Coordinates of N, CA and C in Angstrom, one line a residue:
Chain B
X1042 N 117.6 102.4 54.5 CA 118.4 102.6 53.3 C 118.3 101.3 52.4
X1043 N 117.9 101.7 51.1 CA 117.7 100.8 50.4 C 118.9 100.2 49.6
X1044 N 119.0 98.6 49.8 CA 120.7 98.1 49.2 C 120.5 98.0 47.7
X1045 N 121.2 98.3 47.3 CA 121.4 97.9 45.2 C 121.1 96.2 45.3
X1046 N 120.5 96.1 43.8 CA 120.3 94.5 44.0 C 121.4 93.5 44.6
X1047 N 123.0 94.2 43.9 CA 124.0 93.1 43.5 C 124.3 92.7 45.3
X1048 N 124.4 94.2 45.9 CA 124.5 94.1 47.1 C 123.7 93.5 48.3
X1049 N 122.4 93.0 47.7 CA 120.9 92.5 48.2 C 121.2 91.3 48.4
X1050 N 122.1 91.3 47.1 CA 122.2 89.7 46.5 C 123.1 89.0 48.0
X1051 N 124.3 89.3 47.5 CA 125.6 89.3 48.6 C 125.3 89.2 49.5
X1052 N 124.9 90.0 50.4 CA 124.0 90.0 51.9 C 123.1 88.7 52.4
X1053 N 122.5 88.4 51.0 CA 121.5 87.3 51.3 C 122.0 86.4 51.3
X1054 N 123.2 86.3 50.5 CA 123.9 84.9 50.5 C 124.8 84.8 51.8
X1055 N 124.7 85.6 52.5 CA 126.0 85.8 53.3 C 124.8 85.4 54.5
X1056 N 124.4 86.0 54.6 CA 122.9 85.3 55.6 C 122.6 84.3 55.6
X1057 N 122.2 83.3 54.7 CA 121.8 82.0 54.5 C 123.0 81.0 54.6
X1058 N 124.3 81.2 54.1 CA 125.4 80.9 54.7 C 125.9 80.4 55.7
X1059 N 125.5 82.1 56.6 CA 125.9 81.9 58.1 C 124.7 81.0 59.0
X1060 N 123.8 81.4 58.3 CA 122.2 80.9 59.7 C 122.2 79.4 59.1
X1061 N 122.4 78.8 57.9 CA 122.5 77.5 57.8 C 123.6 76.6 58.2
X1062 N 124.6 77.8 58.3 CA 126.0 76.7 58.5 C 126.1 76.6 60.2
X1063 N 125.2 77.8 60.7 CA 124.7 77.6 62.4 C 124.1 76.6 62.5
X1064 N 122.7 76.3 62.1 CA 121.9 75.2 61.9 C 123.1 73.8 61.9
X1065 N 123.8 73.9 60.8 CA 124.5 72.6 60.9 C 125.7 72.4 62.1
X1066 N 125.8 73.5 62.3 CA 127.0 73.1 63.7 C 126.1 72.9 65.1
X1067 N 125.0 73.3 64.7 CA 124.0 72.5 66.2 C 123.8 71.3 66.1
X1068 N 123.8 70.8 64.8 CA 123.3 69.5 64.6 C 124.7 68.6 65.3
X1069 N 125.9 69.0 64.4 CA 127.2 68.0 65.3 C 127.3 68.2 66.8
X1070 N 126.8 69.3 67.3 CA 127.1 69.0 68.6 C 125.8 68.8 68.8
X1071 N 125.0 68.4 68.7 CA 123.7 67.8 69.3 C 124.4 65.8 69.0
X1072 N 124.9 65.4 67.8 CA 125.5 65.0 67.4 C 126.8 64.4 69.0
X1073 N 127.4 65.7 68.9 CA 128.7 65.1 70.1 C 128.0 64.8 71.3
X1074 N 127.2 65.7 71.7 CA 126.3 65.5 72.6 C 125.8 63.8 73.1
X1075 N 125.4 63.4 72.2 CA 124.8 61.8 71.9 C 126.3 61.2 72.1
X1076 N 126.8 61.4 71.4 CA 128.8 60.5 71.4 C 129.0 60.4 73.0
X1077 N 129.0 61.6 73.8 CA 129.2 61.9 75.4 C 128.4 60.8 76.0
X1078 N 127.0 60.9 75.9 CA 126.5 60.3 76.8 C 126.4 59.0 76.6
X1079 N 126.3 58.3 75.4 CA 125.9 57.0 74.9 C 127.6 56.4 74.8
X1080 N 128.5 56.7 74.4 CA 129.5 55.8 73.6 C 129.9 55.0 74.6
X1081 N 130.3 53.8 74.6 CA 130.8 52.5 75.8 C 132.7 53.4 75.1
X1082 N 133.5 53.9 74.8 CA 134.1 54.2 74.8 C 135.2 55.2 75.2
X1083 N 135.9 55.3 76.3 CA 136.2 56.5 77.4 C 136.0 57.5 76.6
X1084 N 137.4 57.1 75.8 CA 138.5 58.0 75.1 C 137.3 59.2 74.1
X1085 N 136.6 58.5 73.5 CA 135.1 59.1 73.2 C 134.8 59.9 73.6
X1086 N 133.9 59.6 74.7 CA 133.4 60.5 75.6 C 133.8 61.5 76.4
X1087 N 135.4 61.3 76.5 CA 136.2 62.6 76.7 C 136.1 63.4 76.1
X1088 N 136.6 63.2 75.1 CA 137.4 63.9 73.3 C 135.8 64.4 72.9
X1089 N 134.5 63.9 73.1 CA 133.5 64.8 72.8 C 133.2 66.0 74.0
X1090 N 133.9 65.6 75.2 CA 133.1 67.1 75.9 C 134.5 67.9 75.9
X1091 N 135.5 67.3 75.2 CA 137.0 68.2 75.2 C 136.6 69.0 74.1
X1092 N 136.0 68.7 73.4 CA 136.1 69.8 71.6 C 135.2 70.4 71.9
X1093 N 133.9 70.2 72.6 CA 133.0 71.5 72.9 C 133.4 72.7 72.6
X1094 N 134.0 72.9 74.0 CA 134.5 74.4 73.7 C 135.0 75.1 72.9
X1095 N 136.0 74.2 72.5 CA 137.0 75.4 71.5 C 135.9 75.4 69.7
X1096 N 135.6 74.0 69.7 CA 135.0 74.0 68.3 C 133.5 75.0 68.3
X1097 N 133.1 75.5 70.0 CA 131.8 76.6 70.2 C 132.6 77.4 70.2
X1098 N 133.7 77.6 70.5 CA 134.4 79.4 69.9 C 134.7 79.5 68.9
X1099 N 135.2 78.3 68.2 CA 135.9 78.6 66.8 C 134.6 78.8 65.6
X1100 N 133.6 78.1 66.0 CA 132.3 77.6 65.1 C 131.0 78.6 65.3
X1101 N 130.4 77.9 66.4 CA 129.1 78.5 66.8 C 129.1 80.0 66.9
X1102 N 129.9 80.4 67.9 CA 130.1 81.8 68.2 C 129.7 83.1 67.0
X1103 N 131.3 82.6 66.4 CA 131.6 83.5 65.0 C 129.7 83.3 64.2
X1104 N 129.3 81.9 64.1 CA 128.4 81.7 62.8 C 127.1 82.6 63.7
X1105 N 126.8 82.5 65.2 CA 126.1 83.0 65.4 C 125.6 84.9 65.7
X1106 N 127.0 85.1 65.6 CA 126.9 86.6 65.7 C 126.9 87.1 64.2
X1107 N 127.1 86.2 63.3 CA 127.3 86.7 62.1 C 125.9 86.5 61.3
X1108 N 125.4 85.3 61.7 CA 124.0 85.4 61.8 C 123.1 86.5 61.8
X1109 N 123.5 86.8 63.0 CA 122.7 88.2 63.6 C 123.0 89.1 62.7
X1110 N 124.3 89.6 62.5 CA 124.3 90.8 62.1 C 123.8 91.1 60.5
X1111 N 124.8 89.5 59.9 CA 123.6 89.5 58.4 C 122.6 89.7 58.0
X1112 N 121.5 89.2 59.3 CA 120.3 89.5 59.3 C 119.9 90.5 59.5
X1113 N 120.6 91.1 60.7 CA 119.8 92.6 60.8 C 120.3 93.6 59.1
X1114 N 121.8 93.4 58.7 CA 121.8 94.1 57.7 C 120.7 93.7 56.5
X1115 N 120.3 92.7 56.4 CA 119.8 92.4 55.5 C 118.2 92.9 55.7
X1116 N 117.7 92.9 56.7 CA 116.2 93.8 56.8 C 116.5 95.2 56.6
X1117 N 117.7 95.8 57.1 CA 117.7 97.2 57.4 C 117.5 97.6 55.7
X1118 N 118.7 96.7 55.2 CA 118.6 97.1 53.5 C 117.4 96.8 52.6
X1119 N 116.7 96.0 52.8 CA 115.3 96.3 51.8 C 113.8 96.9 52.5
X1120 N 112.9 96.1 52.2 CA 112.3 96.9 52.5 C 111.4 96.0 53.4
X1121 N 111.8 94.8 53.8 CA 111.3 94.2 54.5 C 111.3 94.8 56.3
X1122 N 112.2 95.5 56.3 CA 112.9 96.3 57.9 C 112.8 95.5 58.5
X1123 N 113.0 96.0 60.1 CA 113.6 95.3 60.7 C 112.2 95.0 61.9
X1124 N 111.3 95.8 62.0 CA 110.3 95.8 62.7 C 108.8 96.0 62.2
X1125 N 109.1 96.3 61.0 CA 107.4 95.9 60.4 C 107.2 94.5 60.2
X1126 N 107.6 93.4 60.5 CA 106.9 92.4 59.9 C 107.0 91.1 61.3
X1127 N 105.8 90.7 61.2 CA 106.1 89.9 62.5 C 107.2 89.2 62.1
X1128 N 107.1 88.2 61.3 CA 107.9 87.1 61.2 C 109.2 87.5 61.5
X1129 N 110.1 89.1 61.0 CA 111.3 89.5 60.9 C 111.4 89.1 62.1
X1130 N 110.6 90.5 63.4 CA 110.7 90.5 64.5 C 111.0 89.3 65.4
X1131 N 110.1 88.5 65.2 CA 110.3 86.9 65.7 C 111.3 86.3 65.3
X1132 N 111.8 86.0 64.5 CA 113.5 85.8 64.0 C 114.2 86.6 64.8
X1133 N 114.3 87.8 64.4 CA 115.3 88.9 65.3 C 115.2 88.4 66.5
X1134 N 113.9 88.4 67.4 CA 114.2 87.9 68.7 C 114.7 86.4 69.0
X1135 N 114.4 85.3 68.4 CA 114.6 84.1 68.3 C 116.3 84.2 68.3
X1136 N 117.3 84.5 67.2 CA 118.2 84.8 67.0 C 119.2 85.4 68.0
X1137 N 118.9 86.4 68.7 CA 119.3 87.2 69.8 C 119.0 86.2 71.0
X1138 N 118.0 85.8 71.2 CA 118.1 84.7 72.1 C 118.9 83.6 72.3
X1139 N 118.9 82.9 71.1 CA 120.1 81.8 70.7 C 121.6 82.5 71.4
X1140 N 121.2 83.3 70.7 CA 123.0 84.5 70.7 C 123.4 84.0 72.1
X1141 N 122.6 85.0 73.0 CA 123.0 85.3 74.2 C 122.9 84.1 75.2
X1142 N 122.1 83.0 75.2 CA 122.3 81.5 75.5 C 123.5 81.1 75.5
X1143 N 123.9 81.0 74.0 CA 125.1 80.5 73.7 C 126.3 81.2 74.4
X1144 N 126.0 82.6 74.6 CA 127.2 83.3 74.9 C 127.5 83.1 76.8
X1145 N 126.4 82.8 77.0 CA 126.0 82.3 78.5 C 126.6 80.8 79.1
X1146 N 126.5 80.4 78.1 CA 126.6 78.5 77.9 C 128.3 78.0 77.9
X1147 N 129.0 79.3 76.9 CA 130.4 78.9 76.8 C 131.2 78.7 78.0
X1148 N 130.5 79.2 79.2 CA 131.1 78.9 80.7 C 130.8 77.4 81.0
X1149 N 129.6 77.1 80.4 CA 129.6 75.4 81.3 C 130.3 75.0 80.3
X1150 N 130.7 75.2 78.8 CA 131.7 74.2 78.1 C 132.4 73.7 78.4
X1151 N 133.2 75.2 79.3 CA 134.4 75.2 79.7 C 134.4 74.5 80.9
X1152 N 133.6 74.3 81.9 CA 133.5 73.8 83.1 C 133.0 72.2 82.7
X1153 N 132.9 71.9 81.5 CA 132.6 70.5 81.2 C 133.9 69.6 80.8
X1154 N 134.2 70.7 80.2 CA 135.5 70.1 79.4 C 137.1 69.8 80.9
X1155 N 136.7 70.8 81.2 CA 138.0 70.6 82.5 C 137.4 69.1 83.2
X1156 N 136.2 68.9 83.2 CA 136.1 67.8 84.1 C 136.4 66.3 83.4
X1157 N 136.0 66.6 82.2 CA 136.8 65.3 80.8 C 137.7 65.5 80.9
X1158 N 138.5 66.7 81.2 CA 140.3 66.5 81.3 C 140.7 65.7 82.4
X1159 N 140.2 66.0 82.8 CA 140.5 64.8 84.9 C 140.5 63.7 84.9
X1160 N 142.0 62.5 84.0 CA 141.7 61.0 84.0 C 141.1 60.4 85.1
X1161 N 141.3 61.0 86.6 CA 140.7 60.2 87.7 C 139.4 60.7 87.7
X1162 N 138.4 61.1 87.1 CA 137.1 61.4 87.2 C 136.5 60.7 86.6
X1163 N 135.4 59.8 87.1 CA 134.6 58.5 86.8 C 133.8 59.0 85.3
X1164 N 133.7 58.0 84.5 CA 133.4 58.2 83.1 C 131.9 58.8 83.5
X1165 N 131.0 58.3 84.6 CA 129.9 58.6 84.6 C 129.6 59.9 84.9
X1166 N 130.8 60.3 85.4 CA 130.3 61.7 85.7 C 131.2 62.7 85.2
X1167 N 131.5 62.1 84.0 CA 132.0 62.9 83.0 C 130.6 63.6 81.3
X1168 N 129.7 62.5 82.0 CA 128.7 62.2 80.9 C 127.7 62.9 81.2
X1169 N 127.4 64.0 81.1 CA 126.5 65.1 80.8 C 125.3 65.5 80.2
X1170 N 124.3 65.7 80.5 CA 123.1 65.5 79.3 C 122.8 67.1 79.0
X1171 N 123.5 68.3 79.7 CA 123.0 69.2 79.8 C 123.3 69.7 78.1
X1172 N 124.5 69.8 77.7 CA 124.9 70.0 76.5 C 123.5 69.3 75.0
X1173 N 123.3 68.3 75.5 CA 122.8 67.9 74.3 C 121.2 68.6 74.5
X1174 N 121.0 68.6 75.8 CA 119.1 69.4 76.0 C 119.5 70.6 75.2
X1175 N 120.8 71.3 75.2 CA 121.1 72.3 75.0 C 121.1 72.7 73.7
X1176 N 121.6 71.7 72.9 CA 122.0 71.6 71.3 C 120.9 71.3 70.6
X1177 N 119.6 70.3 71.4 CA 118.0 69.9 70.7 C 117.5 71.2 70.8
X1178 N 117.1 71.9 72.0 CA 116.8 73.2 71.9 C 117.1 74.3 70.7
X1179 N 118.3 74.1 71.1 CA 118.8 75.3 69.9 C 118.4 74.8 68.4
X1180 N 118.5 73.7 68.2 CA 118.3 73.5 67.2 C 117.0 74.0 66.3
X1181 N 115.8 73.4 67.4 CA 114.7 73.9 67.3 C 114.8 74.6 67.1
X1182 N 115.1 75.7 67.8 CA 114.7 77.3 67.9 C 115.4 77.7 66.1
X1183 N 115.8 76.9 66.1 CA 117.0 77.8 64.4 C 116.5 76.7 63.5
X1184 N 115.6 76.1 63.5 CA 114.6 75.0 62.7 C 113.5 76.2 62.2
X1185 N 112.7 76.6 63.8 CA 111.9 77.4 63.8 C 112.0 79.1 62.9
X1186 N 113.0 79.5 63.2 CA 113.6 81.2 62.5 C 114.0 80.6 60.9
X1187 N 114.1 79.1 60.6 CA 114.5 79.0 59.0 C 113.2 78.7 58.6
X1188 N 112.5 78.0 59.2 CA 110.9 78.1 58.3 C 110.1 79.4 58.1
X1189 N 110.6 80.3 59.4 CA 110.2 81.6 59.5 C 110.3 82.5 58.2
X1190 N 112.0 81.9 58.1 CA 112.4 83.1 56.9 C 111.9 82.6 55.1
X1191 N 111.7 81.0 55.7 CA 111.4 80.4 54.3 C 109.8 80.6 53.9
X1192 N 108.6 80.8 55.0 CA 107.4 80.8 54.7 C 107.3 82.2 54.4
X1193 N 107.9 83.2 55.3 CA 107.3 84.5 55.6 C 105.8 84.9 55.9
X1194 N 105.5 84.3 56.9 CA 104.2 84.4 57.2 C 103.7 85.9 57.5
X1195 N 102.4 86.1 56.6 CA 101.8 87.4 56.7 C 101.7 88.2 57.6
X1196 N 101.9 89.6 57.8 CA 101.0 89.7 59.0 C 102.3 91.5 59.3
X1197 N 101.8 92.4 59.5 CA 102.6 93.9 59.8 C 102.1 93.8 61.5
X1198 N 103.5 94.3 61.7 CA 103.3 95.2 62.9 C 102.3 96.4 62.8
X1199 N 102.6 96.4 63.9 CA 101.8 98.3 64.7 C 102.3 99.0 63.5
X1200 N 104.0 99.3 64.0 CA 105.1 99.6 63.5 C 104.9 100.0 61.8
X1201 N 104.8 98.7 61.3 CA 105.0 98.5 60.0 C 103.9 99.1 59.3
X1202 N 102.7 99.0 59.9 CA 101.2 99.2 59.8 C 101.1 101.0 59.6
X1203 N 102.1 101.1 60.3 CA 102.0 102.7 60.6 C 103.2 104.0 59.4
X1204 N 104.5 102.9 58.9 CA 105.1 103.0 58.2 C 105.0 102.9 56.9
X1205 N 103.6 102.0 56.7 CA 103.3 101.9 55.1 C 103.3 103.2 54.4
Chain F
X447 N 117.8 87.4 57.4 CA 116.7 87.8 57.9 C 115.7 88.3 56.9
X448 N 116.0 88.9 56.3 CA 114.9 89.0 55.1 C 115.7 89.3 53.8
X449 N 114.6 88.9 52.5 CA 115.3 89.1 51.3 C 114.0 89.3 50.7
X450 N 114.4 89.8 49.9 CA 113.7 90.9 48.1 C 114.1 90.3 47.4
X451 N 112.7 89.6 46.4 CA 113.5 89.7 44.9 C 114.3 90.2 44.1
X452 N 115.0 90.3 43.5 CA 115.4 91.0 43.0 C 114.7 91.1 41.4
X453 N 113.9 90.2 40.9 CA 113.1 90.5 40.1 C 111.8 89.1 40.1
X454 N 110.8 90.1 40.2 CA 109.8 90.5 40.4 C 108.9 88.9 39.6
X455 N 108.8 89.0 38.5 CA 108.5 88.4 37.9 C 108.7 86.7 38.4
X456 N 110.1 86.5 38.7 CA 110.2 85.5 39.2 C 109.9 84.6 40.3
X457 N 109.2 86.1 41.0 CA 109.2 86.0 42.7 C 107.6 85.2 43.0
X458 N 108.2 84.6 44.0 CA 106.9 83.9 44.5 C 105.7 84.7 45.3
X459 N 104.9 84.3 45.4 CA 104.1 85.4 46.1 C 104.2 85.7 47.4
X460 N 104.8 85.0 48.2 CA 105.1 84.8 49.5 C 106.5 85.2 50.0
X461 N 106.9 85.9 48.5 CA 108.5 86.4 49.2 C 108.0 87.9 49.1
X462 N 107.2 88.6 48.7 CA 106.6 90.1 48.5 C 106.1 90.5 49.6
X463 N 106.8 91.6 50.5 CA 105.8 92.2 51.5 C 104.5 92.5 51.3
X464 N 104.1 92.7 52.3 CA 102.4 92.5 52.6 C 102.7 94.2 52.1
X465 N 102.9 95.3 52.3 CA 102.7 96.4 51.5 C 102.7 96.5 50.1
X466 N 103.1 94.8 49.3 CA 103.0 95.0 47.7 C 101.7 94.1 48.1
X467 N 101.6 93.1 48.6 CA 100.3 92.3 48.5 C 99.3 92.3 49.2
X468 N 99.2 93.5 49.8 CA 98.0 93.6 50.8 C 98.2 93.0 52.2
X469 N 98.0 93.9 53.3 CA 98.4 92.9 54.6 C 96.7 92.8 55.1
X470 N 96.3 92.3 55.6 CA 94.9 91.4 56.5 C 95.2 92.6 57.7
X471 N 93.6 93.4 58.0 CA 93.8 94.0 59.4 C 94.2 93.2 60.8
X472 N 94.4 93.4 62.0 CA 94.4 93.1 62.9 C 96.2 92.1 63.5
X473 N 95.8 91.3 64.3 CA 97.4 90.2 64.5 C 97.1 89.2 64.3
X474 N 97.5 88.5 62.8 CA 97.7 87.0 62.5 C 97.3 86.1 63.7
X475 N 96.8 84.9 63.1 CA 96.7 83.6 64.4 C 97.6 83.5 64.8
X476 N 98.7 83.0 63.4 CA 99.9 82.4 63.6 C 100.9 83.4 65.1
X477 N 100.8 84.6 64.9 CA 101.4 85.7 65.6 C 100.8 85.2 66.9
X478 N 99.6 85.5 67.3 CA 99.2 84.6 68.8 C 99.6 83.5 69.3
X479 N 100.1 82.6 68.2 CA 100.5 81.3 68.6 C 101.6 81.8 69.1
X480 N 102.3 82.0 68.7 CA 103.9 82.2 68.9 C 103.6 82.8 70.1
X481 N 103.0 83.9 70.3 CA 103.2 84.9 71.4 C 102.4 83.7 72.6
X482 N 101.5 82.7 72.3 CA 101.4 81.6 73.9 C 102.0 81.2 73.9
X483 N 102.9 80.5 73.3 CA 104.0 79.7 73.1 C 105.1 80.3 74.0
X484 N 105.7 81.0 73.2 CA 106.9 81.8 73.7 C 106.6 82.4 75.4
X485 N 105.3 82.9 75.6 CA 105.0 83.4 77.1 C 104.7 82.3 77.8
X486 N 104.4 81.1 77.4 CA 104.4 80.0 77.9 C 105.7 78.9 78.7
X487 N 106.9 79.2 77.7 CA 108.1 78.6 77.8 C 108.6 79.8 79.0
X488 N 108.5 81.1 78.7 CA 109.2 81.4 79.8 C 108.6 81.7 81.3
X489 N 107.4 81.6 81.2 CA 106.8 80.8 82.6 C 106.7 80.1 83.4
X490 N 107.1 78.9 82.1 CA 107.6 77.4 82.8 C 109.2 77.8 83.0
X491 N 110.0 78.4 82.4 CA 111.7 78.6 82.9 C 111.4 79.4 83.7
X492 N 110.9 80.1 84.1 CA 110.4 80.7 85.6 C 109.9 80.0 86.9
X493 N 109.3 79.2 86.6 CA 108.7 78.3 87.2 C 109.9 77.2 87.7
X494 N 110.4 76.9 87.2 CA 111.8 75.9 87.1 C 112.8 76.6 87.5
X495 N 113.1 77.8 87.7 CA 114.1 79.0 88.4 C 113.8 78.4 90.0
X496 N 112.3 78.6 90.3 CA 111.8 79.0 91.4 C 111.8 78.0 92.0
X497 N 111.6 76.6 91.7 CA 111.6 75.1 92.1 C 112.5 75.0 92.2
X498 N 113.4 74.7 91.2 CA 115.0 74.3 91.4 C 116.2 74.7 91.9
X499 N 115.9 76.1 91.6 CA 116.9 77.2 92.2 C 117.6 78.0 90.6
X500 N 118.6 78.4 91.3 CA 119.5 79.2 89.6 C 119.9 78.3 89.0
X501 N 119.5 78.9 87.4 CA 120.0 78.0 86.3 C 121.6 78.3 86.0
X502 N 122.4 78.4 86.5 CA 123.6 78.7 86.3 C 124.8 78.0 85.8
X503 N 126.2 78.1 85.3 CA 127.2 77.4 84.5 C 127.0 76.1 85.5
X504 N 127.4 75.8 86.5 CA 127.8 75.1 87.8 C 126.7 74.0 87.8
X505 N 125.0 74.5 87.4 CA 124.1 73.3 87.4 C 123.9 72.3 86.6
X506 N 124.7 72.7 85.8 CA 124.9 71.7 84.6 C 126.0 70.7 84.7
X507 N 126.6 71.0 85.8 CA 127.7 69.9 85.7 C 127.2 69.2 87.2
X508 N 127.6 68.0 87.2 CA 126.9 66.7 88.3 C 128.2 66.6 89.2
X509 N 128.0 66.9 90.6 CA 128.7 67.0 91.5 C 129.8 67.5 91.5
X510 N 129.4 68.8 91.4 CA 130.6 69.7 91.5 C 131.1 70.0 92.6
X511 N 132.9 70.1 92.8 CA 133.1 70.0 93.9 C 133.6 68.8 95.0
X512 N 132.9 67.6 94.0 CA 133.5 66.2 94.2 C 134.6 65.9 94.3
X513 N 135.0 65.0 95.3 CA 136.4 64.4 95.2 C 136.5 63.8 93.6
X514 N 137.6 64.2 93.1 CA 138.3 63.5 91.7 C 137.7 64.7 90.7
X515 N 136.7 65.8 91.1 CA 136.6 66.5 90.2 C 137.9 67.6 89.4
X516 N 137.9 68.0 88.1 CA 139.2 68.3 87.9 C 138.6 70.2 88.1
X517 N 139.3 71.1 88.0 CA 140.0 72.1 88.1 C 139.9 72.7 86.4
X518 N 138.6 73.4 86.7 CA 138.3 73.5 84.9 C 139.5 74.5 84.4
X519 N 139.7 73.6 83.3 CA 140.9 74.9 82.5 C 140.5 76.1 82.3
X520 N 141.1 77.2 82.2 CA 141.1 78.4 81.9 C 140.6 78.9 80.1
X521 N 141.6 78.0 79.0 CA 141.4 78.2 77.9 C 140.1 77.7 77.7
X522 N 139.9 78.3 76.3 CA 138.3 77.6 75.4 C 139.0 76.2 74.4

């Protein structure tokens, strides 16, 4: 179903919005990430693996499912769809992946953050690298789906091939 | 995920589906790339499953179980 322009419009901004303001909340916690492991500073390195979590439910979560869904609404409405075009498809999957990572991941937040809560637990083994491998990754991966969406590289599916 | 000009005139050529501008037969290079790439990464996290064991919440945290370790909160 084809969306009216104004509505095209809306959607796309609401897309770009969400998948960039994702983009940028990987970067602070790639960002907190670095604060954890490097800072000569406790209180620091606590208070960065303390906010993980709630600021990945309050932040990441929401931008990344909203991501998703923008996006899928946004292929379903023009005419780019959702499976004729490699590039879509590769985003769609890229994106879905991220998703479900993250949605996977909010357990070790939580199991990071309890252990920053524990004043008697030695600073070094409060300091974590798993979070930030986690945050470079992602980043990439949502580096990779914005160039995707910015070049649109050529190229139809089976699918799309067969839909023309 | 994707967007349409909304007019035409203004639009770059590279924002127009391949059904307004002609698609090339067969699957892109670029499309193979991705597809070693991507079958590549998860062979190697396969590979790394099978050496190191499960990648799970618990492997990420460094001696878990330790004396002085705390009693992860419940909330987010």
């Amino acid at each position: 179903m084809m969306m009216p322009a104004r509505l095209r419009k809306f959607a796309l901004t609401a897309h770009v919005a969400t998948s960039v303001g994702w983009l940028g909340a990987a970067i602070v916690f790639l960002a907190l990430a670095v604060i954890g492991l490097t800072s000569q500073d406790p209180q620091a390195v606590r208070g960065a693996y303390l906010v993980m979590a709630p600021a990945a439910w309050f932040v990441l979560v929401p931008l990344a499912l909203a991501s998703l869904l923008t996006g899928i609404v946004q292929s379903l409405g023009t005419t780019w769809g959702l499976f004729r075009h490699y590039w879509v498809v590769f985003k769609l999957l890229m994106t879905v992946f991220a998703t479900v990572v993250l949605l996977f991941y909010m357990e070790t937040f939580r199991l990071v953050a309890g252990v920053a809560a524990d004043p008697s637990t030695d600073l070094d083994a409060v300091r974590n690298a798993s979070p930030m491998v986690h945050a470079a990754l992602a980043l990439l991966l949502l580096l990779v789906a914005t160039v995707l969406a910015v070049y649109k590289p050529r190229g139809m599916t089976w699918y799309g091939r067969r839909t023309k | 995920m994707a967007d349409l000009p909304d007019h035409p005139a203004r639009a770059p050529d590279d924002a127009i589906p391949e059904r307004v501008r002609g698609s090339p037969p067969g699957t892109p290079r670029w499309v193979k790339v991705f597809g070693i790439v991507a079958i590549s990464v998860a062979l190697l996290f396969v590979l790394l499953l099978l050496t190191r064991g499960s990648h799970g919440p618990h492997r990420h945290l460094r001696r878990v179980g330790a004396p002085g370790m705390a009693a992860p909160s419940r909330r987010p």
